[in-house]
CSV table of C-alpha atoms in Angstrom, one decimal:
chain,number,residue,atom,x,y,z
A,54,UNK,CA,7.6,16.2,11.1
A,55,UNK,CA,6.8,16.8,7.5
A,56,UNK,CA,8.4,15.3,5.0
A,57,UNK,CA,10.1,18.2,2.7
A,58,UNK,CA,10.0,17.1,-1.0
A,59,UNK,CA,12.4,18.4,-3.4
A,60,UNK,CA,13.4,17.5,-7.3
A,61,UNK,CA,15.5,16.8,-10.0
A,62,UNK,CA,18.4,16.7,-7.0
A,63,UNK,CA,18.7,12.8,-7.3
A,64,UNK,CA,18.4,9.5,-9.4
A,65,UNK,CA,16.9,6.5,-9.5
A,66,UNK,CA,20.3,4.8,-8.9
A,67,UNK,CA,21.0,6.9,-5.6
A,68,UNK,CA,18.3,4.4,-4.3
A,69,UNK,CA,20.1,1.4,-5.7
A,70,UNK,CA,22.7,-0.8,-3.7
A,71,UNK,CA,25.2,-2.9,-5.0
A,72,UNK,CA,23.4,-6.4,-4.2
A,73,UNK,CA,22.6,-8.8,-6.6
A,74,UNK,CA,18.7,-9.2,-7.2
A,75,UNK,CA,18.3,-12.3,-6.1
A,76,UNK,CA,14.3,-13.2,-7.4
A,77,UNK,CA,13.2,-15.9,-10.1
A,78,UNK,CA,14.0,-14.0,-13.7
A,79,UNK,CA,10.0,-12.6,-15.0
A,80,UNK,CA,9.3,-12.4,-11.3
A,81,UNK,CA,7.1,-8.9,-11.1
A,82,UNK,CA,9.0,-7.9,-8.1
A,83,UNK,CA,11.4,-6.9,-10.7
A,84,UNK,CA,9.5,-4.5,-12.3
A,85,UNK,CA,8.0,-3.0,-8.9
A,86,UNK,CA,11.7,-2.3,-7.3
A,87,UNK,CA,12.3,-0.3,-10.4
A,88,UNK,CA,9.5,1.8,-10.1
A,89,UNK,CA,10.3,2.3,-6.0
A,90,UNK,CA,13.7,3.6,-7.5
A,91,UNK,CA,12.3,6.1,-9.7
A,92,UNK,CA,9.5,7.3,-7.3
A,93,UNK,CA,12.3,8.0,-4.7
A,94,UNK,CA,14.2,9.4,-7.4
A,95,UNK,CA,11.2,12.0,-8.0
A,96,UNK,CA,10.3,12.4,-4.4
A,97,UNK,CA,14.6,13.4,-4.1
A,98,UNK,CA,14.1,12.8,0.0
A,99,UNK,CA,17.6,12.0,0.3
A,100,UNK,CA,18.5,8.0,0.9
A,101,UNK,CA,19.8,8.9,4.5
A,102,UNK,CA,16.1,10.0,5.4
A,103,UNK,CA,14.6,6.9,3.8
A,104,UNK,CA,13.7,3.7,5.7
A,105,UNK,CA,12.4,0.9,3.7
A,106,UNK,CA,10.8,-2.4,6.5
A,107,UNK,CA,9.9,-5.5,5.4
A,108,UNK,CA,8.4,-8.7,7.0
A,109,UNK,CA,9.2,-12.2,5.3
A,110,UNK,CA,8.6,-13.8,1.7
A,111,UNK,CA,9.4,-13.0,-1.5
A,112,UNK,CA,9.0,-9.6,-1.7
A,113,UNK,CA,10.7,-9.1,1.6
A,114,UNK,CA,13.7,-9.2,0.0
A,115,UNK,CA,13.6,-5.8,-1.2
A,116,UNK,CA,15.3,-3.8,1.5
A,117,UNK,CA,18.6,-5.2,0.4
A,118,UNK,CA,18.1,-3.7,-3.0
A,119,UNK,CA,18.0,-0.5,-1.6
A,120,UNK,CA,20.7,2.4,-0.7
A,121,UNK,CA,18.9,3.8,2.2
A,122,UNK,CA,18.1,2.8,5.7
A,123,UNK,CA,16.4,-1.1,6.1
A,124,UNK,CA,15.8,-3.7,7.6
A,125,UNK,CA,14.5,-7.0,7.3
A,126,UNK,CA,12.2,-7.9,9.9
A,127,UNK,CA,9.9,-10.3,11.2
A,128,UNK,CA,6.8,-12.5,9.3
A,129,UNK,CA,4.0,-10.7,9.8
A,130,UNK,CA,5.3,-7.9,12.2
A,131,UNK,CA,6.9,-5.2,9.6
A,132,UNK,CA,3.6,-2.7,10.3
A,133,UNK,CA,4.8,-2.9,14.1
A,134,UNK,CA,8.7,-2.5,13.5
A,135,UNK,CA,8.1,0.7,11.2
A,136,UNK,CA,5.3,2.3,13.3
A,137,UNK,CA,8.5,2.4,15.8
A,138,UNK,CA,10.9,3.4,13.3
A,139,UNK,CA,8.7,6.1,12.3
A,140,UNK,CA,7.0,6.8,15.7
A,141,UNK,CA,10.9,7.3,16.9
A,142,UNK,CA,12.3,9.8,14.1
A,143,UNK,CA,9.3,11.3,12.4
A,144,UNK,CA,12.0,12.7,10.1
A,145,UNK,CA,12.3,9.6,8.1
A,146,UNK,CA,10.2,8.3,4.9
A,147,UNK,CA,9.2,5.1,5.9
A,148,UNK,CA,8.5,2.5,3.5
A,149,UNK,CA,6.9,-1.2,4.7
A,150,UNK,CA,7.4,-3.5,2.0
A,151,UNK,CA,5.2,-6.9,2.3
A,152,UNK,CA,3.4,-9.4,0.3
A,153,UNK,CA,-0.4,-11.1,0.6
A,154,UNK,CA,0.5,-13.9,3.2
A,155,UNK,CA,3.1,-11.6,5.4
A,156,UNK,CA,0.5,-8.9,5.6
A,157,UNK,CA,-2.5,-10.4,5.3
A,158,UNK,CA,-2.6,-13.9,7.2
A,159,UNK,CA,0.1,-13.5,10.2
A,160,UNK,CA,-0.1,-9.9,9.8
A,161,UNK,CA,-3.3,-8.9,9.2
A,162,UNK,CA,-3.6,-7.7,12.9
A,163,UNK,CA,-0.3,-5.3,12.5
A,164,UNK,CA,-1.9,-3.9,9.1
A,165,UNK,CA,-5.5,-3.3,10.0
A,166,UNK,CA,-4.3,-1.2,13.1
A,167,UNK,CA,-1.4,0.7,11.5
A,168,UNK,CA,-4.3,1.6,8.6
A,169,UNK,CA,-6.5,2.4,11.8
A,170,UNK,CA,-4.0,4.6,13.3
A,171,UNK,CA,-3.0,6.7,10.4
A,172,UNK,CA,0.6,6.1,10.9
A,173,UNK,CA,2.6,8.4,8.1
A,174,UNK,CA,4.0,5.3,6.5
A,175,UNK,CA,3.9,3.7,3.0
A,176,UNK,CA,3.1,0.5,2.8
A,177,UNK,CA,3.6,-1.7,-1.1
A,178,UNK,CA,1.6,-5.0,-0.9
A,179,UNK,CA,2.9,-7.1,-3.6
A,180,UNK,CA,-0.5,-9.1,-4.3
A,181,UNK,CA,0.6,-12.2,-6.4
A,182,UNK,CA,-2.2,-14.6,-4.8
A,183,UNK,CA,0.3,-17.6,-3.5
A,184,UNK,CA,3.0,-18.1,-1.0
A,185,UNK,CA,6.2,-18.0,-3.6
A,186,UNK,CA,9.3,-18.3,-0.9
A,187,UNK,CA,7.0,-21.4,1.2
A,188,UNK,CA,6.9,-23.0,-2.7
A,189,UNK,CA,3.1,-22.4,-3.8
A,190,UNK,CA,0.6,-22.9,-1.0
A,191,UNK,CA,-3.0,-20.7,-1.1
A,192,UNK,CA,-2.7,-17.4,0.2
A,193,UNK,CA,-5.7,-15.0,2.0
A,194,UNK,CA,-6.0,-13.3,-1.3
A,195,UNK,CA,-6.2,-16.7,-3.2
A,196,UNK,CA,-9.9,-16.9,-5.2
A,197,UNK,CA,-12.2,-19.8,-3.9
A,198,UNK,CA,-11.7,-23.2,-5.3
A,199,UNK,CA,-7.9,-22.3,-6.7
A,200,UNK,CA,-5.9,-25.3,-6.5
A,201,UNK,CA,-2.4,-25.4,-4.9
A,202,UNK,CA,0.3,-27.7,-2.6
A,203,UNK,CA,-2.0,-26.8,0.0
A,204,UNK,CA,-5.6,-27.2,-1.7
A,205,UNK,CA,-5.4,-29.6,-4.2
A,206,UNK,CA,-8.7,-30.3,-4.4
A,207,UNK,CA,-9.3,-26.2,-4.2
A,208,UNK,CA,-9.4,-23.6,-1.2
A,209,UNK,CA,-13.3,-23.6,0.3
A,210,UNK,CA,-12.1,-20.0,1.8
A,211,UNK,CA,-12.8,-16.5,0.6
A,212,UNK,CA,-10.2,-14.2,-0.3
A,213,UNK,CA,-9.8,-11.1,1.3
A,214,UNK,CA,-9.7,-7.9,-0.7
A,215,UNK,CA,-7.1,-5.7,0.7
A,216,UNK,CA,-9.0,-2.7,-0.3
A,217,UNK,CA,-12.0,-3.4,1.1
A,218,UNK,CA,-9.7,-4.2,4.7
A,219,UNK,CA,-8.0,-0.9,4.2
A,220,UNK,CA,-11.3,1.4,3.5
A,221,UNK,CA,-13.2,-1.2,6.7
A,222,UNK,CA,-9.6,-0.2,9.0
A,223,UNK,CA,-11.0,3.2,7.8
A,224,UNK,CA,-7.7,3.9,5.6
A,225,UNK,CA,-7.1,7.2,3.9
A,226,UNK,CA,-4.9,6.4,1.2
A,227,UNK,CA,-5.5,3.1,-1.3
A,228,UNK,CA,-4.6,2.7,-5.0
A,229,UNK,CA,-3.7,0.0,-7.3
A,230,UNK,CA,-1.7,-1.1,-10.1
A,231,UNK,CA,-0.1,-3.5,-11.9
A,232,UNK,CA,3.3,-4.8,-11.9
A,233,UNK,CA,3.4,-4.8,-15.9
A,234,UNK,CA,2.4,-0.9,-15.7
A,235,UNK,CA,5.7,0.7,-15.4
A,236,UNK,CA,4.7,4.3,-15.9
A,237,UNK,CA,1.8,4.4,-13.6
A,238,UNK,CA,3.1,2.4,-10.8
A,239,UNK,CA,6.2,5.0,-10.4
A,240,UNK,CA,3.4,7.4,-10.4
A,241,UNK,CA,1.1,5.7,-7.6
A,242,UNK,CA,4.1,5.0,-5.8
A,243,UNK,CA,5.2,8.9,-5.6
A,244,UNK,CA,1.7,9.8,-4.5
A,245,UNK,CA,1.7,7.8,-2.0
A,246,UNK,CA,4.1,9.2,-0.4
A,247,UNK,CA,2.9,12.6,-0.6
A,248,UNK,CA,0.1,11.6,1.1
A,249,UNK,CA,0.0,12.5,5.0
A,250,UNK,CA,-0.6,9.2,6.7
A,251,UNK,CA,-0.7,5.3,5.9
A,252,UNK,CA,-0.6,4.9,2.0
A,253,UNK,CA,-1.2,1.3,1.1
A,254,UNK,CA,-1.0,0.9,-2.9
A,255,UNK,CA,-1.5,-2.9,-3.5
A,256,UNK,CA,0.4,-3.9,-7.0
A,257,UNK,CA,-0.7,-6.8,-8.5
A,258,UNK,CA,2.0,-8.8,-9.6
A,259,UNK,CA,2.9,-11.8,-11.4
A,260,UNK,CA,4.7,-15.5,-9.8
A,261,UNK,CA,6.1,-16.7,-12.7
A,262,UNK,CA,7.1,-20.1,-11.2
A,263,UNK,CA,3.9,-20.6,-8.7
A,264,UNK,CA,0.8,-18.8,-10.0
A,265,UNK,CA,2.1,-17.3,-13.4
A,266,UNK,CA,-0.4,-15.3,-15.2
A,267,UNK,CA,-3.3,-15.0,-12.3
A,268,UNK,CA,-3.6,-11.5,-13.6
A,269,UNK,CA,-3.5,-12.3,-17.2
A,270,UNK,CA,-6.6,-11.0,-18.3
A,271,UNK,CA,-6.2,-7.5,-16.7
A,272,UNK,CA,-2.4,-7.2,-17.2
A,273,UNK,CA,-1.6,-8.0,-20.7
A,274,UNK,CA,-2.1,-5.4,-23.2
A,275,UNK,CA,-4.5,-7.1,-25.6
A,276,UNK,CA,-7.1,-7.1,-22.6
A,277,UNK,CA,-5.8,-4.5,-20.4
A,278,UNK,CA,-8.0,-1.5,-21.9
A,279,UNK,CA,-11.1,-2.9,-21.9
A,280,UNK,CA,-11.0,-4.6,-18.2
A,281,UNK,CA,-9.5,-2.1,-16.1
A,282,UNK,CA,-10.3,1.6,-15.7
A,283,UNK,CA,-7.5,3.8,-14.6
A,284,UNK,CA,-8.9,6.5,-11.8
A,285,UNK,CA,-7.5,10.0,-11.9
A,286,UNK,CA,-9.5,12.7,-9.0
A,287,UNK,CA,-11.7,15.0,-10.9
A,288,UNK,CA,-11.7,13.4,-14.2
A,289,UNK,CA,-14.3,11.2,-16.3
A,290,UNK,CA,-14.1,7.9,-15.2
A,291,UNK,CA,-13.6,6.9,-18.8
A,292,UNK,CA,-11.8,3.2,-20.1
A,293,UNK,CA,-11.6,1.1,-23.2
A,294,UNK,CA,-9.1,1.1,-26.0
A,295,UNK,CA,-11.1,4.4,-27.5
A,296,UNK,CA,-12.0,6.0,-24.4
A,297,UNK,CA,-15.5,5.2,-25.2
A,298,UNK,CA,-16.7,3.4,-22.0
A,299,UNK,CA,-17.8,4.6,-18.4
A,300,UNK,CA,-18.9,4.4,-15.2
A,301,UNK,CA,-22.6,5.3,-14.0
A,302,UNK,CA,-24.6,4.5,-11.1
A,303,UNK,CA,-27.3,2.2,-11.4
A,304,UNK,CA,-29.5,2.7,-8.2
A,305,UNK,CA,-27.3,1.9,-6.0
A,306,UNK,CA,-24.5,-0.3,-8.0
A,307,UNK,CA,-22.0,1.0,-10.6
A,308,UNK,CA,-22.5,0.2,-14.0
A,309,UNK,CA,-20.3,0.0,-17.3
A,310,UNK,CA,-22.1,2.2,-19.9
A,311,UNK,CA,-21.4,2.6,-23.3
A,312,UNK,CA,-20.9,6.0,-24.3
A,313,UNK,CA,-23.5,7.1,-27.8
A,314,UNK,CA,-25.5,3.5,-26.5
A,315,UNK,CA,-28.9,3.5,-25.1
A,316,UNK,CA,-28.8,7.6,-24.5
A,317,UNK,CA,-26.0,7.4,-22.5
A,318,UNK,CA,-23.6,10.6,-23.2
A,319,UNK,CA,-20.6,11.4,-21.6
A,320,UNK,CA,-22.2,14.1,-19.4
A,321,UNK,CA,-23.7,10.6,-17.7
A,322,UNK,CA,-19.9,9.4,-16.6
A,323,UNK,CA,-19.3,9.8,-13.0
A,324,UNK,CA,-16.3,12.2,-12.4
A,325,UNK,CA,-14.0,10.6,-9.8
A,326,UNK,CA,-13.4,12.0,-6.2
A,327,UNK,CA,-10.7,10.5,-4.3
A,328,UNK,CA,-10.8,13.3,-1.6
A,329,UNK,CA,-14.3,12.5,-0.3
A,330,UNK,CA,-14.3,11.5,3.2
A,331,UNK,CA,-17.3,9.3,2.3
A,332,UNK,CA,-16.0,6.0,0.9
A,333,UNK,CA,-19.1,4.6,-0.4
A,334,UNK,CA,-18.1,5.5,-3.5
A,335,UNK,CA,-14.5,4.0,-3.1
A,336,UNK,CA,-15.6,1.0,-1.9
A,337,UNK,CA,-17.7,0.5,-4.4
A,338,UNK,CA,-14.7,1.4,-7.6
A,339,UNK,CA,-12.2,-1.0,-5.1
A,340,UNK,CA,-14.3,-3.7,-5.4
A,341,UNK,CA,-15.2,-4.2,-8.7
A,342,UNK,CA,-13.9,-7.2,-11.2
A,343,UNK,CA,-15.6,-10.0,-13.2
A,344,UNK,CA,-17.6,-8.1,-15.6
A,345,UNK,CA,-17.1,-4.6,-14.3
A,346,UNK,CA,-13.2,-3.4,-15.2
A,347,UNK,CA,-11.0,-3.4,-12.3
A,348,UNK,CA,-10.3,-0.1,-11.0
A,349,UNK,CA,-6.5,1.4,-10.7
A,350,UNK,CA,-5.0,4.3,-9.7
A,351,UNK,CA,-5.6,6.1,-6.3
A,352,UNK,CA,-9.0,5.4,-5.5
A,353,UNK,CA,-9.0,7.3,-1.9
A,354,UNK,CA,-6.4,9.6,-0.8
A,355,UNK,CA,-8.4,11.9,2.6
A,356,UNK,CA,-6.9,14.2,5.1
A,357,UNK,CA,-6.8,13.1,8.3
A,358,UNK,CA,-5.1,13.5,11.8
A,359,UNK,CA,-1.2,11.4,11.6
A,360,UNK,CA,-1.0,9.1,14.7
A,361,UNK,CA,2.8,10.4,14.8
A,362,UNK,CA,1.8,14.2,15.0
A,363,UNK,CA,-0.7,13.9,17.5
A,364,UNK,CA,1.4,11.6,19.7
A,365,UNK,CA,3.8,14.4,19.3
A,366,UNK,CA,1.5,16.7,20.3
A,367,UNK,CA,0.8,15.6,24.1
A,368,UNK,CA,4.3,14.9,24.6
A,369,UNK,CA,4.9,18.6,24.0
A,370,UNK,CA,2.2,19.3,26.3
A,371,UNK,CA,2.9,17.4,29.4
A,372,UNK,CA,6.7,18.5,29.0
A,373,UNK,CA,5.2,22.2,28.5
A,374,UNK,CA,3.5,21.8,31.9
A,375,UNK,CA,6.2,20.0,34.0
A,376,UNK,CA,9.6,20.9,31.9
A,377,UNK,CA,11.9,19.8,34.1
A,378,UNK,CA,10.1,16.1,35.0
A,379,UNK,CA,13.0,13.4,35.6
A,380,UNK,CA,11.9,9.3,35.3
A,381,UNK,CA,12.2,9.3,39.4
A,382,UNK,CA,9.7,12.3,39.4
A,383,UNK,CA,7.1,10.3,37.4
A,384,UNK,CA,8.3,6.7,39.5
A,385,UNK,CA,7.6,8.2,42.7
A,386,UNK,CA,4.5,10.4,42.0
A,387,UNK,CA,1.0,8.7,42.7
A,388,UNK,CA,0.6,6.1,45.3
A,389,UNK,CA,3.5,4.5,46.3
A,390,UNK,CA,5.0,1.8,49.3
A,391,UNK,CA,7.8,1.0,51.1
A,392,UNK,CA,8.6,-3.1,51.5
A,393,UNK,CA,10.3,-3.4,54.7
A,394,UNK,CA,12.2,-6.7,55.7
């Protein structure tokens, strides 16, 4: 049931269809198809094993821009739909495409459970905080007070952080990035799905015509640097436009350290560890904003047991036992009655 990764046998335009991209021009959907095109293109699993779900919104348009296997499914219910499509041929890539309100609000059931299940999936949450195709009301990732068609007077709500759902469903694969960051997204994107299980890599991304620029001060370049940290397993956890910034722990807290600056040296920077099985740590590099950089990158990426393998698994079993078991062997075994007239 493992997926075989091979190279340099196709391109990123073996993944694209012949449809016309139909999103709002600046949209950072854009920019996060393109980067799905060139991961597949590195991954070179061919388009005919590639299935690529989707829910409803914005960003569940994507399936049509694809060359491989898709299909556009219900709001909300995409986690479901590709747990069967991959629970039914475990040969496939599957890829579940959604957006904050399809996965988080009606589906946030589907997507805690298919995190909790380990299901060997990859799912792309495309985080622009507002419902684009519904025309601009709050979404669950919305910040507190933001005002919108449906809050004008601002949401009284807290937003969800879909890392901190994924590491609470006890995920083993987050990382994040940014629509903007072309390079490193295509990057993410292929690590994901390398990774043996449910991959969720949340890009934040830009509504140009609903909520353009909510991730202006970590997404343009002239900020970019000094307010986000990018996370690489076993390096420094270094930022800033000279590399001379870092992560330490404070007690129990992480704290942004200047490196040469009240005697901290660079033998005081954390190293990352995305392997740990403990996610303390990751939890703690997931959740940090305001005055701390936000983190991107793959913050977690653990080895676990696949929901698909071990389902798998007991079917060969029971079929090992009792090889020759027909559907009116299993309907009449047990208990069973006779209703006579």
């Amino acid at each position: 049931m493992s997926i075989e990764v091979k190279y340099a046998k196709y391109v990123a335009k073996d993944y694209k269809s012949d449809q016309y991209v139909r999103w709002c021009p600046g949209c950072g959907d854009h920019a996060v198809l393109n980067c799905l095109h060139k991961a597949m293109a590195e991954l070179s699993i061919p388009p005919h094993k590639t299935a690529v779900i989707s829910g409803i919104g914005c960003s569940s348009r994507l399936p049509y821009y694809m060359n491989t296997y898709g299909f556009h499914t219900i709001h909300g219910r995409g986690a479901a739909i590709a747990t069967g499509v991959k629970t039914a041929n475990p040969d496939l890539s599957v890829w579940l495409i959604t957006g904050d309100g399809d996965c988080l609000a009606i589906g946030g059931n589907h997507f805690i459970h298919v995190v909790r299940r380990n299901v060997d999936m990859n799912i792309v949450l495309f985080n622009n905080k507002i419902y684009g195709l519904t025309k601009g009301q709050y979404s669950p990732t919305s910040d507190r007070g933001f005002v919108s068609k449906s809050s004008p007077l601002g949401t009284i709500e807290e937003p969800f952080v879909p890392a901190e759902l994924t590491l609470g469903a006890r995920g083993t694969f987050f990382a994040r990035s940014i629509d903007v960051d072309l390079k490193n997204s295509t990057d993410i994107l292929a690590a994901s799905a390398k990774h043996k299980g449910t991959s969720v890599v949340e890009v934040l991304v830009n509504c140009v015509i609903f909520n353009d620029g909510t991730h202006k001060d970590i997404a343009d370049k002239e900020y970019r640097a000094e307010r986000t940290i990018f996370l690489r397993h076993g390096e420094k956890m270094l930022f800033g436009k000279d590399n001379d910034k870092g992560l330490v722990l404070d007690g129990l807290k992480l704290k942004a350290v200047t490196i040469g600056q009240d005697g901290y040296t660079l033998d005081d920077i954390l190293v990352h560890d995305a392997t740990t099985h403990d996610n303390t740590m990751h939890l703690l590099l997931s959740m940090m904003g305001g005055e701390m950089p936000v983190a991107l990158g793959v913050i977690r990426a653990v080895e676990a047991p696949v929901y698909g393998e071990e389902l798998y698994k007991q079917m060969e079993a029971v079929q090992t036992k009792k090889p020759n078991l027909k559907l009116n062997d299993i309907l009449m075994s047990g208990e069973v009655w006779q209703v006579k007239e």
